[in-house]
Short mmCIF file of C-alpha atoms and ligand atoms in Angstrom, two decimals:
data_model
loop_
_atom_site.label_atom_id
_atom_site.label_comp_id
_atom_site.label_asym_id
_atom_site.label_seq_id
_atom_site.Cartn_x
_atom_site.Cartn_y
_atom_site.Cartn_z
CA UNK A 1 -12.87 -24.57 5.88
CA UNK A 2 -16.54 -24.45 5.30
CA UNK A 3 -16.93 -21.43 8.07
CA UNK A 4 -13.81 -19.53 6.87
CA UNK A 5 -15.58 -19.53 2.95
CA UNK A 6 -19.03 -17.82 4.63
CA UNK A 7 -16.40 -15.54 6.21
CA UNK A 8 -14.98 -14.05 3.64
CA UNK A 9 -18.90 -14.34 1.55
CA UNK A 10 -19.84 -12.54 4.58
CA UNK A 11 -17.98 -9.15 2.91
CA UNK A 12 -19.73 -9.17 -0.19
CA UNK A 13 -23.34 -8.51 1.76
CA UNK A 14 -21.77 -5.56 3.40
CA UNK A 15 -19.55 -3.71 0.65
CA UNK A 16 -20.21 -0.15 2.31
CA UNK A 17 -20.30 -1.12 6.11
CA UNK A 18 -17.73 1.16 6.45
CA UNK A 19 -18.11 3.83 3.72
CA UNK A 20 -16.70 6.93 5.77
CA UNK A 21 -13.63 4.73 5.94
CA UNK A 22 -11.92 7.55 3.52
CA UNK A 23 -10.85 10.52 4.61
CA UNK A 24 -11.72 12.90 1.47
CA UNK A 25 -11.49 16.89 0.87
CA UNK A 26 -15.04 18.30 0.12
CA UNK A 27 -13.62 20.71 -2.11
CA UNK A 28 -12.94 19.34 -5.89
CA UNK A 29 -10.88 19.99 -8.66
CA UNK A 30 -13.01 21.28 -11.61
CA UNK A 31 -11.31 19.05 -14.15
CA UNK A 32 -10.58 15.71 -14.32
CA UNK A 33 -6.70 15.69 -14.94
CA UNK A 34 -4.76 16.96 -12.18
CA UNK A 35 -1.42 18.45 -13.87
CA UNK A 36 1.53 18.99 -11.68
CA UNK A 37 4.61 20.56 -12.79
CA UNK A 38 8.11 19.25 -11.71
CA UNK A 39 11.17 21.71 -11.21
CA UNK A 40 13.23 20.91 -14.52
CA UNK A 41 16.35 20.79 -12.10
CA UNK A 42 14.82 17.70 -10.48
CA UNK A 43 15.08 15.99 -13.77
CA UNK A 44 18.69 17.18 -14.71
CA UNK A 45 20.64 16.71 -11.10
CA UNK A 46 18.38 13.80 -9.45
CA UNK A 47 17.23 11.75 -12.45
CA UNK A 48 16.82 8.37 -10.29
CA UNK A 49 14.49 10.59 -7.93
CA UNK A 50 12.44 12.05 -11.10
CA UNK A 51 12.32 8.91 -12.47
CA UNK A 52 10.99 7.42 -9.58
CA UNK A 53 8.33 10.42 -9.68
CA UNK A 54 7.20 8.61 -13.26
CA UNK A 55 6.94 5.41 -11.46
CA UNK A 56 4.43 6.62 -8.77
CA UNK A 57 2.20 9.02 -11.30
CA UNK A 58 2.16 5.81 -13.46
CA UNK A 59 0.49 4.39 -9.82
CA UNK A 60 -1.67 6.80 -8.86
CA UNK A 61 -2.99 6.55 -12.03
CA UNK A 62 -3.92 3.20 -11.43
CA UNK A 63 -6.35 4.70 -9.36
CA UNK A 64 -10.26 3.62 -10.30
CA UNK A 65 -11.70 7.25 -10.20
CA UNK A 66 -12.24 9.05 -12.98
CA UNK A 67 -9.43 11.87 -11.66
CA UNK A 68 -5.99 11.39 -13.70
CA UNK A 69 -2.85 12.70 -12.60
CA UNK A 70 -0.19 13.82 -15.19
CA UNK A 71 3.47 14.74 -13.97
CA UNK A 72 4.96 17.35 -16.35
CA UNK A 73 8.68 19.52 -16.57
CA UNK A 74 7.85 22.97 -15.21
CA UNK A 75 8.63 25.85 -17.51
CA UNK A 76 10.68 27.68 -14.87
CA UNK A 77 12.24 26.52 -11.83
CA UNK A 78 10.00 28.61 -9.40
CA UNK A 79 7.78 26.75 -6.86
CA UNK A 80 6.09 28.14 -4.77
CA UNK A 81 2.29 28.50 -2.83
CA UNK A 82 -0.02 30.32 -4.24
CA UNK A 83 1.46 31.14 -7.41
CA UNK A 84 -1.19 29.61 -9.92
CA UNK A 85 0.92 26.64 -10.89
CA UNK A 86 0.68 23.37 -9.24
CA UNK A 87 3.89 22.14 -8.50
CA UNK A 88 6.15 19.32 -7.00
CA UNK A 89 10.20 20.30 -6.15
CA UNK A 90 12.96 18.85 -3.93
CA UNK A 91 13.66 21.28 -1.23
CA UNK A 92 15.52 21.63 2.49
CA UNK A 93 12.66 24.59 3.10
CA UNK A 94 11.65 23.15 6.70
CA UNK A 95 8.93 25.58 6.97
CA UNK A 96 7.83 24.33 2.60
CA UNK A 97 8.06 20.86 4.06
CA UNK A 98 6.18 21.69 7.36
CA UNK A 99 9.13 20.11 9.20
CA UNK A 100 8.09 16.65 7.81
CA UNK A 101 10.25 14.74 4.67
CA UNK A 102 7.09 15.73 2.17
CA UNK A 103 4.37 17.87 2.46
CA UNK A 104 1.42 19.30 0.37
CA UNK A 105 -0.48 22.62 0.22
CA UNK A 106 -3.55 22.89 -1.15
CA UNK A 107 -5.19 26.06 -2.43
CA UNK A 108 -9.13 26.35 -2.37
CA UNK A 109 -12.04 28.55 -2.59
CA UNK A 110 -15.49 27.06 -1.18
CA UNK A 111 -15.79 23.79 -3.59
CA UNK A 112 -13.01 23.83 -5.69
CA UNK A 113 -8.84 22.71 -5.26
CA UNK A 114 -7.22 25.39 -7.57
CA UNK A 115 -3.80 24.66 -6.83
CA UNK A 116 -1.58 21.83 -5.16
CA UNK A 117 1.85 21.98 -4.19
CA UNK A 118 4.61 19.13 -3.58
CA UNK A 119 7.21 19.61 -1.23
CA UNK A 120 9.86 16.57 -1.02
CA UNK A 121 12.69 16.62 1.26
CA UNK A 122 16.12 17.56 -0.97
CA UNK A 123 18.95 16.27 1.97
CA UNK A 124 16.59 13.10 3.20
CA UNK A 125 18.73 9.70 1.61
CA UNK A 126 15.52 8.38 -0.10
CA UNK A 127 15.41 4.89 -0.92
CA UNK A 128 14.87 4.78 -4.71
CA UNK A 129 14.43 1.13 -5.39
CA UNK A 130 12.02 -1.49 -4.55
CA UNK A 131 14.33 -4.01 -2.36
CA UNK A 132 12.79 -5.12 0.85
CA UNK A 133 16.33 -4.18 3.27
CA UNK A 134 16.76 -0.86 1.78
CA UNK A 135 13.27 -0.09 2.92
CA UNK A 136 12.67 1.46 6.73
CA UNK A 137 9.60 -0.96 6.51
CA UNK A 138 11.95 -4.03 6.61
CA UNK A 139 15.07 -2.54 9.13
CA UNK A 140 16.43 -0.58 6.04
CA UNK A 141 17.95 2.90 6.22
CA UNK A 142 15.35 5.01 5.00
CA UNK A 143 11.69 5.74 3.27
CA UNK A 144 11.18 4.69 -0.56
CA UNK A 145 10.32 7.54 -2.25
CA UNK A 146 7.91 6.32 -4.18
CA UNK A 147 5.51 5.42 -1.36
CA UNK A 148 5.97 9.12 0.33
CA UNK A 149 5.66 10.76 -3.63
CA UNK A 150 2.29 8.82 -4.27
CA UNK A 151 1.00 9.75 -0.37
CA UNK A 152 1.92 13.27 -1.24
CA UNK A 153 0.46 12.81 -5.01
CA UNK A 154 -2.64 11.41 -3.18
CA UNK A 155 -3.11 14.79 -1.16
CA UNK A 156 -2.85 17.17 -4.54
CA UNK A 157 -5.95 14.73 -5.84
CA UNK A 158 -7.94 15.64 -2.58
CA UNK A 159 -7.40 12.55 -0.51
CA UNK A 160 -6.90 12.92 3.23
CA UNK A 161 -4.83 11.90 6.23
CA UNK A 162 -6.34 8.35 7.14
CA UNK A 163 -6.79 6.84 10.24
CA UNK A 164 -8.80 4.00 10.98
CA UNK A 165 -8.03 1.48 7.55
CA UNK A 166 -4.41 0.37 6.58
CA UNK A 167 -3.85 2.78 3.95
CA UNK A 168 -1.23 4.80 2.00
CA UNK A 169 -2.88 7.75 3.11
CA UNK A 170 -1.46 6.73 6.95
CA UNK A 171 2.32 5.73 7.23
CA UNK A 172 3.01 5.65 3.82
CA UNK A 173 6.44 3.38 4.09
CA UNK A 174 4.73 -0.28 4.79
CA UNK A 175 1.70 -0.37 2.85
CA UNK A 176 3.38 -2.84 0.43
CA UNK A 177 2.80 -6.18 -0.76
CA UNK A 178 6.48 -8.03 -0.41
CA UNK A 179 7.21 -10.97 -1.92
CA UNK A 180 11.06 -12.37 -1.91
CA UNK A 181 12.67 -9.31 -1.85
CA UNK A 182 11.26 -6.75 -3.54
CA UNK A 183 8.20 -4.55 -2.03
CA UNK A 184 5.36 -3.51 -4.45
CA UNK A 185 2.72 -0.30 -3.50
CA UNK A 186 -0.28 0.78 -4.96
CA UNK A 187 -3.15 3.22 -4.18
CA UNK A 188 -4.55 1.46 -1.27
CA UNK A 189 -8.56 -0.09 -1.75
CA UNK A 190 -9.60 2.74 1.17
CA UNK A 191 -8.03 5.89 -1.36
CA UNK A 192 -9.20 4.61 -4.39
CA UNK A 193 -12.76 3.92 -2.91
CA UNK A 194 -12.55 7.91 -1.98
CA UNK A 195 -11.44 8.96 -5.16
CA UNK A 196 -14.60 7.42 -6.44
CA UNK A 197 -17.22 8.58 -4.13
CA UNK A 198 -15.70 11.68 -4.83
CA UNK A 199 -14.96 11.72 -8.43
CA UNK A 200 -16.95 9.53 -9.97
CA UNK A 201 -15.59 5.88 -11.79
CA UNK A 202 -13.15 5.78 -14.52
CA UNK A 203 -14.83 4.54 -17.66
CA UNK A 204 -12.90 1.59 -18.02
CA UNK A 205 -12.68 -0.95 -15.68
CA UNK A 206 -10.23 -1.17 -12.99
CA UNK A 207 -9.47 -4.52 -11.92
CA UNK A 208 -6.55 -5.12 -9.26
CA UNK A 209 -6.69 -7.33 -5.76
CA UNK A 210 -3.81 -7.72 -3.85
CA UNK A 211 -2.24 -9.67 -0.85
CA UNK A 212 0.02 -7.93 1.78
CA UNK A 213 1.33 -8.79 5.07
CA UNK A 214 0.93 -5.72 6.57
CA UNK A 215 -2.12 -4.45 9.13
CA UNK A 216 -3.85 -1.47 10.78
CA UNK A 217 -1.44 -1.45 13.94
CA UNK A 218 -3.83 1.44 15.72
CA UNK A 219 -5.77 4.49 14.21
CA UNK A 220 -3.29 7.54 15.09
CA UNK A 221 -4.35 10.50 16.55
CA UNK A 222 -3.60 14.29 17.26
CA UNK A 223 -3.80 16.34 13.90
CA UNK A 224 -1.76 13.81 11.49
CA UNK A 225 -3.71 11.27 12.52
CA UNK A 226 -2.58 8.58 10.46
CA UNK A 227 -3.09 5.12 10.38
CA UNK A 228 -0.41 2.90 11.78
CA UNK A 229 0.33 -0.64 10.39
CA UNK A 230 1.77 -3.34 12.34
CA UNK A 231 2.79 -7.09 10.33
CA UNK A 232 -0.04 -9.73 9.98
CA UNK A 233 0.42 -12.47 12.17
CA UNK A 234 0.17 -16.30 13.27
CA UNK A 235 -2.34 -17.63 15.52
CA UNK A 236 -2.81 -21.14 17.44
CA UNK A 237 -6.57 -21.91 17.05
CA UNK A 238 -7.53 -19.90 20.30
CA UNK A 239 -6.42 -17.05 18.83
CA UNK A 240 -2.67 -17.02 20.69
CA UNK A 241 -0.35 -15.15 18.63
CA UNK A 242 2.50 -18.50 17.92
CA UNK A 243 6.25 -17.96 19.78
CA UNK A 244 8.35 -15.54 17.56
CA UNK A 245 11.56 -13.96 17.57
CA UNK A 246 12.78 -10.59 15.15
CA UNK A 247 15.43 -11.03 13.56
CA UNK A 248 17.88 -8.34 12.42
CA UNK A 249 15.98 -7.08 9.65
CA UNK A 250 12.79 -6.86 12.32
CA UNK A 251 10.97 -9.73 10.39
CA UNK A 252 9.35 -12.06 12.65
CA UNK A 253 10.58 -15.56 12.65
CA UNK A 254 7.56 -17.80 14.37
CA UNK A 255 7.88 -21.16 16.24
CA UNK A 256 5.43 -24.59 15.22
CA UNK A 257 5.55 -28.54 14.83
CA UNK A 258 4.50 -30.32 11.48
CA UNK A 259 0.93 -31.11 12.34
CA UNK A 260 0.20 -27.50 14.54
CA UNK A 261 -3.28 -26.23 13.25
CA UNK A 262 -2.55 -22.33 12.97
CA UNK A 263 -4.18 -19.67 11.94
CA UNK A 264 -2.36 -17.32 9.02
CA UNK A 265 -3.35 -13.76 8.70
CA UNK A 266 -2.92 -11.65 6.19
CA UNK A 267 -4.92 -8.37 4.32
CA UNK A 268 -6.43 -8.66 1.09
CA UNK A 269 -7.42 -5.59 -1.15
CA UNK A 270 -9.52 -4.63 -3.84
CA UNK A 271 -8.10 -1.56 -5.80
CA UNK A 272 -10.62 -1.73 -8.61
CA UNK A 273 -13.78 -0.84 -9.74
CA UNK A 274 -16.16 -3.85 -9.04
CA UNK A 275 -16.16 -6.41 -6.53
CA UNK A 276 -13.84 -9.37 -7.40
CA UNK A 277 -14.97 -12.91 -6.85
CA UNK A 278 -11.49 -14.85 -7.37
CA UNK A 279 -9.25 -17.52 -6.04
CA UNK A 280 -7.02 -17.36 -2.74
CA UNK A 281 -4.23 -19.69 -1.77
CA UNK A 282 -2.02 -20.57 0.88
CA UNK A 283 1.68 -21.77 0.37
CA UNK A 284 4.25 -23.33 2.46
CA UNK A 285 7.39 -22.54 0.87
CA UNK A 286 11.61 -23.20 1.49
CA UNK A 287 11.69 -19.67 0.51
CA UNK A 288 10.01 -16.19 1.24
CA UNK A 289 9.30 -15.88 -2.79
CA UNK A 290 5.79 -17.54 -2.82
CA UNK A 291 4.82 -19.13 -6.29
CA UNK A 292 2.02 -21.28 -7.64
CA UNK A 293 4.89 -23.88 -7.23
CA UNK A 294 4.97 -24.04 -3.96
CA UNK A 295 2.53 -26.30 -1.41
CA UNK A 296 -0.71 -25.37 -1.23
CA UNK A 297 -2.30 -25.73 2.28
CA UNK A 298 -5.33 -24.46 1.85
CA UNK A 299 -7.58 -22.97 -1.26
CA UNK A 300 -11.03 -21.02 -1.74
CA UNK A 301 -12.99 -18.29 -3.37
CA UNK A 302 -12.86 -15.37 -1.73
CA UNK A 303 -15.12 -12.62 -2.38
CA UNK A 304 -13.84 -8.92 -2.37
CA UNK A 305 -15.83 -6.00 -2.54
CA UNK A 306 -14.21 -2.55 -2.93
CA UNK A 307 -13.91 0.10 -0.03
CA UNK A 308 -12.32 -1.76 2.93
CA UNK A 309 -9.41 -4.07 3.11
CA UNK A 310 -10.08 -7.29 4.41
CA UNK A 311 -7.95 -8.50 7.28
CA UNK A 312 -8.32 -12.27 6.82
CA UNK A 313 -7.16 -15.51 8.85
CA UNK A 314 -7.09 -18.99 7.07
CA UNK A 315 -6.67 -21.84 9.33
CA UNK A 316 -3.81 -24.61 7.91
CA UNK A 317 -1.78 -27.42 9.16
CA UNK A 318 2.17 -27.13 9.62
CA UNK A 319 2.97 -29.41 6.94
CA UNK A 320 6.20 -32.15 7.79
CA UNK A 321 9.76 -30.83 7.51
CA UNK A 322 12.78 -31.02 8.78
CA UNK A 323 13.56 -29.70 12.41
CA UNK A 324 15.23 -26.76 12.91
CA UNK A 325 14.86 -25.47 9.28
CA UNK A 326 12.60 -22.16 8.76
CA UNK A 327 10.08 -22.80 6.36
CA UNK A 328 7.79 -19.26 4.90
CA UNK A 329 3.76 -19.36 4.88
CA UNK A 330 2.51 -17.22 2.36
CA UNK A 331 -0.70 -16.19 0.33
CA UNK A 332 -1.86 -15.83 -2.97
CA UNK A 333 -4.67 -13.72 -4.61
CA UNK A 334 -6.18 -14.33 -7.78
CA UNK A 335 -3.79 -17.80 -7.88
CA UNK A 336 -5.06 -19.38 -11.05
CA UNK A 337 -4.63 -15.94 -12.97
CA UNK A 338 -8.02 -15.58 -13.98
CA UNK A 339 -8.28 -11.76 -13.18
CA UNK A 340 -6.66 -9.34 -15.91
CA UNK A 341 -5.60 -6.87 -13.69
CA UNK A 342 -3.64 -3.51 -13.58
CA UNK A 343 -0.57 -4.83 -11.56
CA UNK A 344 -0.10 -8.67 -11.28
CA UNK A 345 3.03 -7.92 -8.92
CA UNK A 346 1.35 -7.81 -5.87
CA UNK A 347 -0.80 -10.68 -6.07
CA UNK A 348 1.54 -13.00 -4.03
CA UNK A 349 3.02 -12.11 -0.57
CA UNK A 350 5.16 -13.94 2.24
CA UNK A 351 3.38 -13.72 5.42
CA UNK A 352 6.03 -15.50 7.68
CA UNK A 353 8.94 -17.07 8.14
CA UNK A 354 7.93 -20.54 10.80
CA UNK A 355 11.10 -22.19 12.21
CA UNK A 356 9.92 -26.20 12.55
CA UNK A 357 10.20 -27.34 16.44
ZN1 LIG M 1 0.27 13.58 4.27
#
């Protein structure tokens, strides 16, 4: 326990080890609130779309740079490149959406964005909730919309593809803190530590960590290049990924005994302005809702600085149960509530189901 407390000490001596993690635009925008004007018909014949629009501008906002981003109706229903508005419509243009489900263009002279334009699929069955099974992320049908409109949203503030950090900015879909059955996004720790470098800090202080159960799978390549993400995993102690089977909703189901030793993996962020010192905890739970109510296994400080996420492992024991029943291990940031923060929803996370042998 002692070693696994200087690990995660060990980030706050290196906050900017990885400072090019970001993938930013050197051109700017001259002002500090980006203003994006949706086609009025959005609003009037897909209001659960538009209104998911508000959710994710109310998101990106909770950005820590200094760079706001304010969603307005359009005065006319014309969007288009290059036509001096920035914009964001629904459309089945493949060549607008550059074959993809969203895309952005960005005009700019030599050091300054002067005009960004949304493209979201029109005919693509979006998800427009938050539950886990309706998400492509959890054997669902299809995208939320929310994660692909706040990757998009992310491009018209300058941010980049990303590659090499788990990160909205890569495959938007799973960057999500789930806990029970609903899925939670934010602007990832890598974007928001780009919007700063570039932008400068918001004057009031950000604070938001965060606990997901999602990883960087492998940095893509070729000219998307976006990062991949993969689920955290379990571990014996020599670093043996534990028996598991998917079930039909591709979550992994793992195999242990009461008494196993394990290690339990999981990726902690820090979406706000200053490094966090604050509380992390690790639940055994009947359920894959993890609460302050359940077991705790295991408890320390951890220390966050902002920039990178932190892929962590905590080493527990497999607590006694009954045979045969699956049991969930998950993780909780910030777990005596100490931290005001921005979004408290994504402070708790399941990690796995573990089926007791
Ligand atoms: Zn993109």
């Amino acid at each position: 326990m002692r070693t696994t407390l200087l690990a995660i000490a060990a980030l706050a001596a290196f906050p900017i080890s990885r400072a090019d993690a970001f993938e930013m635009r050197t051109q700017t925008w001259s002002t500090n609130t980006v203003t994006l004007r949706v086609n009025p018909d959005v609003q009037a014949t897909l209001p659960d779309h538009f209104d998911t629009l508000l959710d994710a501008e109310a998101k990106v906002n909770g950005n820590a740079s200094a760079l706001r981003f304010d969603l307005v109706i359009d005065n006319d229903v014309i969007s288009l490149n290059n036509n001096g508005e920035s914009e964001l419509n629904f459309t089945n243009d493949s060549t607008l959406l550059c074959g993809s489900l969203g895309c952005t263009w960005i005009i700019s002279d030599a050091t300054h964005i002067l005009e960004a334009d949304v493209f979201l699929d029109l005919d693509y069955a979006w998800t427009l909730d938050d539950v886990k099974t309706n998400s492509i992320a959890y054997g669902g049908p299809a995208r939320p919309l929310i994660n692909t409109a706040m990757h998009e949203m992310l491009h018209t503030l300058g941010a980049k593809h990303e590659n090499d950090a788990i990160n909205i900015m890569g495959n938007a879909w799973n960057v999500v803190s789930t806990n029970g059955n609903n899925t939670e996004v934010a602007v990832s720790e890598d974007t928001t530590a780009g919007l700063v470098t570039v932008n400068g800090p918001r004057a009031t202080t950000i604070r938001d960590v965060s606990v997901m159960h999602w990883k960087l799978d492998a940095a893509g390549t070729g000219t998307s290049a976006y990062s991949k993400h993969m689920r955290s995993q379990l571990f014996d102690l020599a670093g043996n990924e534990l028996p598991k089977i998917l079930d039909a909703n591709d979550e992994p189901i793992y195999f242990a005994s009461a008494g196993d030793r394990i290690q339990v993996e999981m990726t902690l962020e820090n979406r706000g302005s200053n490094t966090e010192v604050t509380g992390l905890g690790v639940f055994w739970s009947s359920n894959s809702t993890i609460s302050t109510l359940d077991t705790l296994l295991f408890s320390s400080n951890a220390t966050l600085g902002v920039n990178t996420p932190f892929e962590h492992k905590v080493t527990v024991t497999v607590p006694a149960g009954t045979v045969g029943t699956t049991y969930y291990v998950g993780a909780i940031i910030d777990r005596l509530g100490a931290v005001s923060e921005s979004n408290e929803i994504n402070n708790a996370a399941y990690i796995a189901a573990i089926e007791l042998q």
